[in-house]
Short mmCIF file of C-alpha atoms in Angstrom, two decimals:
data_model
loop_
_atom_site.label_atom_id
_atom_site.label_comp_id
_atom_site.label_asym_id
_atom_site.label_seq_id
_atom_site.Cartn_x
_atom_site.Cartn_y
_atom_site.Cartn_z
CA UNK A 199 0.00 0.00 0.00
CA UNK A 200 1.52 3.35 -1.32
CA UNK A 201 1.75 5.69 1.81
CA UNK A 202 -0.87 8.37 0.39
CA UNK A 203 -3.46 5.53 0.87
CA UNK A 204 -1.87 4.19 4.49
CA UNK A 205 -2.60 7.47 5.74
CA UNK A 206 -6.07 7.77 4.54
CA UNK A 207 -6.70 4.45 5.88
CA UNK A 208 -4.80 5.56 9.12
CA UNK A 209 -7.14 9.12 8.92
CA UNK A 210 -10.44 7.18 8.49
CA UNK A 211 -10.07 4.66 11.59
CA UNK A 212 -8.92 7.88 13.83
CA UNK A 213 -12.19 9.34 12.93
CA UNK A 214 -14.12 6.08 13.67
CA UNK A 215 -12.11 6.15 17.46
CA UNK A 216 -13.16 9.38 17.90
CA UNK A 217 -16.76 9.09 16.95
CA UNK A 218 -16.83 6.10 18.93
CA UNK A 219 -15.06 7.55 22.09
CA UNK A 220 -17.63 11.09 21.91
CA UNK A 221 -20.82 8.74 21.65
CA UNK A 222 -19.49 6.37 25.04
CA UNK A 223 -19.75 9.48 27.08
CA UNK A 224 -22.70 10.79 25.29
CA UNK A 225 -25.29 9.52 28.16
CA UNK A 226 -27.74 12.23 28.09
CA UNK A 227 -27.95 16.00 26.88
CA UNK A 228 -28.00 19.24 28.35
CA UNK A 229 -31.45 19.59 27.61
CA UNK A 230 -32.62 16.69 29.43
CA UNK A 231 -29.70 17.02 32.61
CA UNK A 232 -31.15 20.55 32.95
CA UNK A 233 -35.27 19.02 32.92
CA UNK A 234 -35.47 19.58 36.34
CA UNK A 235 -34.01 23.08 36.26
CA UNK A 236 -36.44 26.01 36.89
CA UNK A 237 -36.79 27.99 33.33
CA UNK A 238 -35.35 31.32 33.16
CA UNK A 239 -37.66 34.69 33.21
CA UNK A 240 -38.51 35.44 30.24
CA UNK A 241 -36.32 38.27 29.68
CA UNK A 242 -37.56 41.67 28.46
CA UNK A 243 -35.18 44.39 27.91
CA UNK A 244 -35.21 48.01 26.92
CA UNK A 245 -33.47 49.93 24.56
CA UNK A 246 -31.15 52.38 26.59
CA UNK A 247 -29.48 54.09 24.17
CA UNK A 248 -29.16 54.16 21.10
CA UNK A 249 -25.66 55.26 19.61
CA UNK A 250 -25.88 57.45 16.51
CA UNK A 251 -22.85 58.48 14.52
CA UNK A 252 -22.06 56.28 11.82
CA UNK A 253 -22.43 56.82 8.35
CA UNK A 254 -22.90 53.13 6.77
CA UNK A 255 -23.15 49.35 8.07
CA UNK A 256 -21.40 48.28 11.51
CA UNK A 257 -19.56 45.58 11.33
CA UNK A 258 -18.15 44.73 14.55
CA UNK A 259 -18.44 46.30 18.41
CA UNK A 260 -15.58 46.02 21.47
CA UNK A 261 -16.33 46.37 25.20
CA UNK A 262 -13.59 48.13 27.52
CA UNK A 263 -12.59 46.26 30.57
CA UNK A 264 -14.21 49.47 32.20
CA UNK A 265 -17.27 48.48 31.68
CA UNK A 266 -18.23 51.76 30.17
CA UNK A 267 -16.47 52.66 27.39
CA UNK A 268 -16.51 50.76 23.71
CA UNK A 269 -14.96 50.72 20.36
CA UNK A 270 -17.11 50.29 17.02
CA UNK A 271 -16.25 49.64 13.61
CA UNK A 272 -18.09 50.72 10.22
CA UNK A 273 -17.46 50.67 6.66
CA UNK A 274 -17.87 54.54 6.78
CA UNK A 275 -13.96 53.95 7.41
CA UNK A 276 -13.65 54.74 11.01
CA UNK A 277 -13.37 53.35 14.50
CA UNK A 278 -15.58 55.34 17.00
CA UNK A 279 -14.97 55.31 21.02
CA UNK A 280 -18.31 55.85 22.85
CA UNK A 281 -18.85 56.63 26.74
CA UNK A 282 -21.84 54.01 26.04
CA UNK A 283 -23.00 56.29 30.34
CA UNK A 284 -23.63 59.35 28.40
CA UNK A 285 -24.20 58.10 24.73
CA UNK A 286 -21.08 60.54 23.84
CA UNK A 287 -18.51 60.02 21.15
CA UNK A 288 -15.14 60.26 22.88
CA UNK A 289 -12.97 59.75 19.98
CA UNK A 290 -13.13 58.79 16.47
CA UNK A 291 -10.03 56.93 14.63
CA UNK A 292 -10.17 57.76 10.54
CA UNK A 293 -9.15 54.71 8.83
CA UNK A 294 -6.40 53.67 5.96
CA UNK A 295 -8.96 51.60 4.59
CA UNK A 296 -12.64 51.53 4.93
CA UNK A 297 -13.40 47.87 4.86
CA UNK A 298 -13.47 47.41 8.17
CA UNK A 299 -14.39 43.84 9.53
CA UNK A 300 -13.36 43.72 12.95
CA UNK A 301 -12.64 45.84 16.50
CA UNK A 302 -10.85 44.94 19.77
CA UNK A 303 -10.02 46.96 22.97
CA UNK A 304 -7.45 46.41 24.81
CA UNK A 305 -7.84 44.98 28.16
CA UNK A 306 -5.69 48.06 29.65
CA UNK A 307 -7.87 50.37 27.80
CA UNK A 308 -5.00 51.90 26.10
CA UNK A 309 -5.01 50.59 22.23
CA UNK A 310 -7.21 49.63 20.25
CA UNK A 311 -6.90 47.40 16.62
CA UNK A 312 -9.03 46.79 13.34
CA UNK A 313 -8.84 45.01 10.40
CA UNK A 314 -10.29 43.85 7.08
CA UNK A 315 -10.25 43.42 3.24
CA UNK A 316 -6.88 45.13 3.62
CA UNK A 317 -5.15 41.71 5.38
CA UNK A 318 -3.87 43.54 8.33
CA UNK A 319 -4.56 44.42 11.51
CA UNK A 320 -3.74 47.95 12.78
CA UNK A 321 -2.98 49.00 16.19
CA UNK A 322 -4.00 52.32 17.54
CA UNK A 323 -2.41 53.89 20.74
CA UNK A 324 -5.78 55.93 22.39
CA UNK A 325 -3.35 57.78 25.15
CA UNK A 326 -0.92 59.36 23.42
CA UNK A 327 -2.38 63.34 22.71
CA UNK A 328 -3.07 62.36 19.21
CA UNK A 329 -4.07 59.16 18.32
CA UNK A 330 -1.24 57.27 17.01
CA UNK A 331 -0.69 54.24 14.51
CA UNK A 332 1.67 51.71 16.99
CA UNK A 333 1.61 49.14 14.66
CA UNK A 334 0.54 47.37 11.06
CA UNK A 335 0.60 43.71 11.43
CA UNK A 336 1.10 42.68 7.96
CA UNK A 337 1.37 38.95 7.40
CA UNK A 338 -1.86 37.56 6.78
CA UNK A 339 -2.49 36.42 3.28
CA UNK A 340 -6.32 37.09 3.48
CA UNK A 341 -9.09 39.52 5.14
CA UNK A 342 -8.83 39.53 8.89
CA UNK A 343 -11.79 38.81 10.04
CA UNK A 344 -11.41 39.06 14.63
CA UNK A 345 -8.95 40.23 16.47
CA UNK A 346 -8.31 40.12 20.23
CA UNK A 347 -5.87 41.57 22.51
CA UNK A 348 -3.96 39.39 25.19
CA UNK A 349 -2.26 42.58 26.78
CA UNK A 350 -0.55 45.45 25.31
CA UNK A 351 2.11 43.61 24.23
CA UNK A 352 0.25 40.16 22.03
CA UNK A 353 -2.96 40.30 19.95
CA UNK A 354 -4.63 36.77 18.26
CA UNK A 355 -5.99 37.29 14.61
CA UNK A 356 -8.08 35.28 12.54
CA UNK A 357 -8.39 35.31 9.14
CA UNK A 358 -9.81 34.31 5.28
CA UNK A 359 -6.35 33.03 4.98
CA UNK A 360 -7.67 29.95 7.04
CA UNK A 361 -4.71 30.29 9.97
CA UNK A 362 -5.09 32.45 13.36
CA UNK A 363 -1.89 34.06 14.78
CA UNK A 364 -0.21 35.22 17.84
CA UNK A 365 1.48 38.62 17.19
CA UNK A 366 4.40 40.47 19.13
CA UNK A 367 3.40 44.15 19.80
CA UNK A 368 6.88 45.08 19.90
CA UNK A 369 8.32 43.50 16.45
CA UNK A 370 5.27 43.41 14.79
CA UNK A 371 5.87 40.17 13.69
CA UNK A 372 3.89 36.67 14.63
CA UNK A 373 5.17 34.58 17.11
CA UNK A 374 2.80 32.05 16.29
CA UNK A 375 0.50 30.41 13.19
CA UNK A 376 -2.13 28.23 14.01
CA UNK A 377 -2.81 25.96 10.93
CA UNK A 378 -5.64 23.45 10.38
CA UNK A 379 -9.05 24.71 9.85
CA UNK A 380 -9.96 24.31 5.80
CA UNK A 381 -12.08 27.38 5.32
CA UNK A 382 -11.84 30.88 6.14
CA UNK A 383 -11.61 31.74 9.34
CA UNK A 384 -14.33 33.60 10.83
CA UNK A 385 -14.48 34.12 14.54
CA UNK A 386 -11.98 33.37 17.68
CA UNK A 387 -12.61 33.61 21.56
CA UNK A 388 -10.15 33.83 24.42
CA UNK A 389 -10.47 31.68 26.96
CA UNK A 390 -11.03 32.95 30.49
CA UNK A 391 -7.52 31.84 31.78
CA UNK A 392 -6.00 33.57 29.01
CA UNK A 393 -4.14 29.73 28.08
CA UNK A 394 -6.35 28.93 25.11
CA UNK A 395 -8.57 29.94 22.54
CA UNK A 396 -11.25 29.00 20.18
CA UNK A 397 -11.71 29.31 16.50
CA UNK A 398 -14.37 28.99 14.47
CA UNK A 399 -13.67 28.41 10.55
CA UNK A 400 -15.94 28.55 7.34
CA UNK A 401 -15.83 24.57 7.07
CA UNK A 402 -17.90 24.35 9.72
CA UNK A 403 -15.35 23.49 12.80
CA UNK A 404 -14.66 25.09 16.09
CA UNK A 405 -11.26 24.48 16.99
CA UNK A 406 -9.37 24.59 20.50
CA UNK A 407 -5.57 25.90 20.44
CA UNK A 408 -3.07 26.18 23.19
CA UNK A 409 -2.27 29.74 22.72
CA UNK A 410 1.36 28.75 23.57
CA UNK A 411 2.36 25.57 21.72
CA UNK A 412 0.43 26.56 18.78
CA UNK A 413 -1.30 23.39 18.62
CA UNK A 414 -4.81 22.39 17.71
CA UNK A 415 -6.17 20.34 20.89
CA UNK A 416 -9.93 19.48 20.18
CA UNK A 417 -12.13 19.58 17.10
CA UNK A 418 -16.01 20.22 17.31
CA UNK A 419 -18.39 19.29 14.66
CA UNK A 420 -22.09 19.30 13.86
CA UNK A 421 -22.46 22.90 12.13
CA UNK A 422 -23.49 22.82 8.51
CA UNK A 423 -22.50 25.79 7.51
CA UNK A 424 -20.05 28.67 7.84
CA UNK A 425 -20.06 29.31 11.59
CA UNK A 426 -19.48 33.28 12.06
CA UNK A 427 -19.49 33.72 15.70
CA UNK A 428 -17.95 31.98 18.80
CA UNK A 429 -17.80 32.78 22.62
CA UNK A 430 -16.49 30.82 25.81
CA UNK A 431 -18.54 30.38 28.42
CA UNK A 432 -17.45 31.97 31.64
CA UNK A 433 -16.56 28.72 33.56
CA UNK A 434 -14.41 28.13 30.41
CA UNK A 435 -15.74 24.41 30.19
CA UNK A 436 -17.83 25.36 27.16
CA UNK A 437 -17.95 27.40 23.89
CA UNK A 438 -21.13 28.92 22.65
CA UNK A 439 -21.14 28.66 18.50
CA UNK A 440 -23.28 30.62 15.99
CA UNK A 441 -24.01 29.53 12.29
CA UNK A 442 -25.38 30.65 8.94
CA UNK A 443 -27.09 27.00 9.40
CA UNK A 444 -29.30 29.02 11.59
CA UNK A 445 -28.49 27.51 14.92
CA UNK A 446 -25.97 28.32 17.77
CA UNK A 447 -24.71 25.26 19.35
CA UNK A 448 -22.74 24.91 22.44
CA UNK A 449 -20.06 22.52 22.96
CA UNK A 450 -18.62 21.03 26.02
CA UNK A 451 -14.87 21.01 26.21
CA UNK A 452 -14.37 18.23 28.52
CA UNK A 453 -17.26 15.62 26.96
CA UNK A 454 -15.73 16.82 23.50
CA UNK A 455 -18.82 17.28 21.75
CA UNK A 456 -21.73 19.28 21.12
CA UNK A 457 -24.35 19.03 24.19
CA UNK A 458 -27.02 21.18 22.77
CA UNK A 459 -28.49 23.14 19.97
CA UNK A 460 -30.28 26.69 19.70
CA UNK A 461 -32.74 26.47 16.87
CA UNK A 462 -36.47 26.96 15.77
CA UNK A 463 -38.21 25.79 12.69
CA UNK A 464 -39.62 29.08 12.45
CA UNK A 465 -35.76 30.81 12.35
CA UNK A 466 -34.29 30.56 8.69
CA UNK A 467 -31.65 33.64 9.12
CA UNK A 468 -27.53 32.98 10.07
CA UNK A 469 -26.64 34.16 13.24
CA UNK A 470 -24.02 36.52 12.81
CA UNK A 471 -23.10 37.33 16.58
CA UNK A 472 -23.67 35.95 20.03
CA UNK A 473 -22.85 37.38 23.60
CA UNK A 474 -23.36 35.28 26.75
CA UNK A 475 -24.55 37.10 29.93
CA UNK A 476 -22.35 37.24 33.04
CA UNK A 477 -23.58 33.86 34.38
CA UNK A 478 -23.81 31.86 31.57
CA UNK A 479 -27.34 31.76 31.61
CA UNK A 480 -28.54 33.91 28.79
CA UNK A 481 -27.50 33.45 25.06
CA UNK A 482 -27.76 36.97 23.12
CA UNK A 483 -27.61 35.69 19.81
CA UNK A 484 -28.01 38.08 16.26
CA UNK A 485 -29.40 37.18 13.30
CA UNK A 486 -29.48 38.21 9.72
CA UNK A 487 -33.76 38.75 10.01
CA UNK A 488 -32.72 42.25 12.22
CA UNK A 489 -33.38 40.14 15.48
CA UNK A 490 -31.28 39.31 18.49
CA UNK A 491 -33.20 36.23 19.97
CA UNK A 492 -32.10 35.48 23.85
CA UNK A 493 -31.93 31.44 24.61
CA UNK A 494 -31.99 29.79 27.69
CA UNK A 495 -28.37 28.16 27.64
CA UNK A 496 -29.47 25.08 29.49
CA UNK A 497 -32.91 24.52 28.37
CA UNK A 498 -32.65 25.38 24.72
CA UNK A 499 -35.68 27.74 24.64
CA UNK A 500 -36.22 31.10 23.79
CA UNK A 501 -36.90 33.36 26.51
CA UNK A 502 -36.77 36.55 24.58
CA UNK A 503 -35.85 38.97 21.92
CA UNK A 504 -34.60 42.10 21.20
CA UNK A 505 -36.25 43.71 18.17
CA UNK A 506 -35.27 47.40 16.79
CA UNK A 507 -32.55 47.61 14.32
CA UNK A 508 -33.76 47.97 10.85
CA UNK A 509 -31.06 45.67 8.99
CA UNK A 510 -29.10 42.73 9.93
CA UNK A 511 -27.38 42.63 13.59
CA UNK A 512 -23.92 42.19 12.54
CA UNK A 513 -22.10 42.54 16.12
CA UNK A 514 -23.14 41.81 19.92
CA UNK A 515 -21.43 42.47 23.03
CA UNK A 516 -22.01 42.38 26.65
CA UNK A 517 -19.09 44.10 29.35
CA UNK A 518 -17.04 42.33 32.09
CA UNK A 519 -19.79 43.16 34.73
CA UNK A 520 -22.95 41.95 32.89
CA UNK A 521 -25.06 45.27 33.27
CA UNK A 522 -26.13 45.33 29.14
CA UNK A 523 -25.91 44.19 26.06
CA UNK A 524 -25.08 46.15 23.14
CA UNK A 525 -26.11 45.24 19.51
CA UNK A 526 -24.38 46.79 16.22
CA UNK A 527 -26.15 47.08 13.18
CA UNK A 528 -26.05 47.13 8.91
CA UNK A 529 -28.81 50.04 9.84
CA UNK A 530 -25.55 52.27 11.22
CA UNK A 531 -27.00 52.26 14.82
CA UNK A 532 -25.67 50.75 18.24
CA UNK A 533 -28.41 49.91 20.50
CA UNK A 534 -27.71 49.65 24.65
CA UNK A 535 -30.33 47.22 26.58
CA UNK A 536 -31.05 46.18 29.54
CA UNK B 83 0.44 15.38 -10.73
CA UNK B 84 3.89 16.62 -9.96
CA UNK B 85 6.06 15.24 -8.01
CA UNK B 86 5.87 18.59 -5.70
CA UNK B 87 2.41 18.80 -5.74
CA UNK B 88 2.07 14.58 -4.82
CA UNK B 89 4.77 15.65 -1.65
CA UNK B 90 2.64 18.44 -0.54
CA UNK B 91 -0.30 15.95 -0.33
CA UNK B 92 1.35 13.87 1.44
CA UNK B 93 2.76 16.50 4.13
CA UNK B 94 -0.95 17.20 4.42
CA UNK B 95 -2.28 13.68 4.90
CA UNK B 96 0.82 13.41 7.59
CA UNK B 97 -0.37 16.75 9.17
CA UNK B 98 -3.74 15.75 9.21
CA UNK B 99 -3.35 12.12 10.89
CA UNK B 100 -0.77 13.28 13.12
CA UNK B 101 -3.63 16.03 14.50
CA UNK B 102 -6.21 13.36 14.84
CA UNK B 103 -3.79 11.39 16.93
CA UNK B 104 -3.88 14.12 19.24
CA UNK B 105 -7.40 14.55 19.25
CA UNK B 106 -8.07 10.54 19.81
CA UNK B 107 -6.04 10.75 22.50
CA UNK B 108 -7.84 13.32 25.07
CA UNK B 109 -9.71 12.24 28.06
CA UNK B 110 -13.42 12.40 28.13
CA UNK B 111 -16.07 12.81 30.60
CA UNK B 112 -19.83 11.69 30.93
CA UNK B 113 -22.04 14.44 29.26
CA UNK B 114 -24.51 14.23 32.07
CA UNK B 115 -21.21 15.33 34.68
CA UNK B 116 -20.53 18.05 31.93
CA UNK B 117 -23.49 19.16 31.98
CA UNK B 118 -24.59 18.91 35.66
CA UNK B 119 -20.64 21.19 35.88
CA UNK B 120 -22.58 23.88 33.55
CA UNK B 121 -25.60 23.90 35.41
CA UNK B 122 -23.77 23.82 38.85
CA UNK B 123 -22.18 27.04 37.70
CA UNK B 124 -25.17 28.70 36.10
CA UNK B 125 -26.82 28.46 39.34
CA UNK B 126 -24.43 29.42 41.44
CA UNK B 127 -24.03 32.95 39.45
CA UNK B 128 -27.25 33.36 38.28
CA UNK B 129 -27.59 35.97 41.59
CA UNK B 130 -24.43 37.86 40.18
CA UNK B 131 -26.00 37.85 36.61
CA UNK B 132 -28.01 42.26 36.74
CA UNK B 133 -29.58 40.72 33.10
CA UNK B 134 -31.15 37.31 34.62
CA UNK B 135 -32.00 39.28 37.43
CA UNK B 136 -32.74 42.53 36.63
CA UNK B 137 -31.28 45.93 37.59
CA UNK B 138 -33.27 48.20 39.99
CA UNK B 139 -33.27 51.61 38.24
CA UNK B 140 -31.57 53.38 41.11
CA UNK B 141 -28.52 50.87 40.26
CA UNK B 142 -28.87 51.20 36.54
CA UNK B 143 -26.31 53.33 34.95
CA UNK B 144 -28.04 53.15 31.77
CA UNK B 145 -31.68 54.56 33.37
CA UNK B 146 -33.52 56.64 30.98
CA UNK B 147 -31.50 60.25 31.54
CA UNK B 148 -33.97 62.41 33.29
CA UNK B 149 -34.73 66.46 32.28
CA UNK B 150 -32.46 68.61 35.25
CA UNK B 151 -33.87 70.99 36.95
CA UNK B 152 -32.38 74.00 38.42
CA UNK B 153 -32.79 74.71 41.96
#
């Protein structure tokens, strides 16, 4: 047997073990464990504020450690600071280029980055007098489509390129590629320890890296589709996914596999963003149909939904101390709730 | 197919097995311990969580901004 075919044959039984060793453990589902679980209100929230200032589609939304302050993103070609308290503008960042797909904050509140169609990701200093360009991580050989900030000094990308990376502030250069999802890379999380984070890839696959030996450590299936957004939950046991297969799915670290599934007949739009509340409890999830629905995580049900934007919710966030949620929007507009 | 392009293959099937024999390889627990972990947790913050519990509007920084009056 020539070697190509060894491994294949080699490939195929690994997948068979796995499969195999997933559906031993697979005694029940979250659903059914959580049966017995009183239901969560059914949760009605009210538009706060709503934040008006850019000039075409948002595309992505950052909270500040603070709790207060955020960073949005919109193909208008700039990068707005908001005091989200007072609804103010508290500084606006004119971009190189205008297609814009992502925003991060730094967890010391001091830079901020973005990225898009332009394959980088640029770093902005907010404290020097005049907002300064630290840095243009160029490597990437396709859109960059999330970013996140370890500290001032290391920021994770993901990208259409199909690889995340691990970036030195001070060289500019990566110190790490993550290789193995097949399809563009959409989305990445950072787990709460700060040792690992999560991917999620345009061939359907959320993947689990050690942030420091640069190697994949679990793969989750069951998406169909492109899956766009991705979140940890805050015990860091579990990751939250959301699809343009219309469902958000959440899968257990430790059981390896998926343990439930977010969906309704009656919902035929991709979810384009998701935000879990402080406890773990709540599932903000957006939709292309203009819609942020709100699942129960443990039950699977809807408990509510936050309808106001007049296009597609494109970005959702909720800050460190779980006192809102904020939802971007195609229609320009970031809405507060709570 | 070139003889670079039939190498590259192969690095790729090697790549490929040699991830799956790390993923084959983790530990696994019972779903019904992961999830009873998950729901252990929920509970246990779900008095923490302002938007499962709601926020009394004294304690809301985001309350509806009232008119000022001058005194």
């Amino acid at each position: 047997m020539g070697e190509m075919e060894q491994m294949k044959k080699e490939a195929e039984g690994l997948k068979t073990q796995i499969e195999a060793a997933r559906k031993a453990v697979n005694d029940t589902d979250m659903a059914s464990a959580a049966a017995g679980v009183a239901p969560a209100p059914r949760v009605q929230l009210k538009t706060r504020r709503t934040l008006k200032g850019h000039l075409a589609k948002i595309y992505a939304m950052h909270w500040c450690t603070d709790n207060r302050l955020m960073v949005s993103a919109s193909q208008d070609g700039k990068l707005l600071i908001w005091d989200s308290h007072s609804g103010n503008k508290v500084n606006a960042v004119p971009l190189k280029s205008s297609w814009v797909m992502t925003c991060a904050y730094a967890p010391s509140g001091n830079l901020v980055a973005s990225g898009g169609l332009d394959n980088m990701c640029t770093v902005y200093n907010l404290k020097t007098p005049v907002i300064k360009t630290v840095k243009e991580l160029d490597a990437h050989a396709g859109y960059l489509s999330c970013c996140r900030f370890l500290s001032d000094n290391e920021i994770l990308t993901a990208s259409g390129d199909t690889t995340c990376a691990l970036w030195d502030l001070e060289t500019g250069k990566q110190t790490t590629v993550f290789l193995s999802h097949v399809g563009d890379c959409m989305c990445l999380a950072l787990s709460p320890d700060n040792n690992s984070f999560i991917s999620g890839a345009c061939d359907s696959l959320a993947k689990l890296w050690d942030i420091r030996d640069g190697q994949c450590k679990q793969t989750f299936l069951g998406h169909t589709s492109d899956i766009n957004a991705i979140s940890f939950l805050p015990s860091g046991n579990a990751v939250v996914t959301g699809s343009d297969d219309c469902t958000c799915k959440m899968y257990d670290l430790r059981a390896d596999q998926e343990v439930i599934c977010y969906q309704d007949a009656a919902l035929n739009s991709g979810v384009t963003s998701l935000a879990l509340s402080m406890s773990g409890r709540l599932v903000f999830a957006g939709y292309d149909d203009f819609n942020c629905n709100i699942w129960d995580s443990l039950k699977g049900e809807k408990v509510g939904v936050l309808s106001g934007h007049d296009n597609r919710v494109s970005c959702t966030g909720v800050p460190a101390d779980g006192m809102c949620v904020c939802t971007g929007s195609w229609d320009s507009f970031l809405k507060i709730w709570n | 197919m070139s003889s670079k392009q039939s190498s590259n293959n192969i690095t790729q099937a090697r790549r490929t097995v040699q991830q799956l024999r790390i993923e084959a390889n983790i530990e696994r627990i019972k779903v019904s311990k992961a999830s009873a972990d998950l729901m252990h947790y929920c509970s246990e913050h779900a008095k923490y969580d302002p938007l499962l519990m709601g926020i009394p509007t004294s304690e809301n920084p985001f309350k509806d901004k009232k008119p000022c009056t001058i005194l």
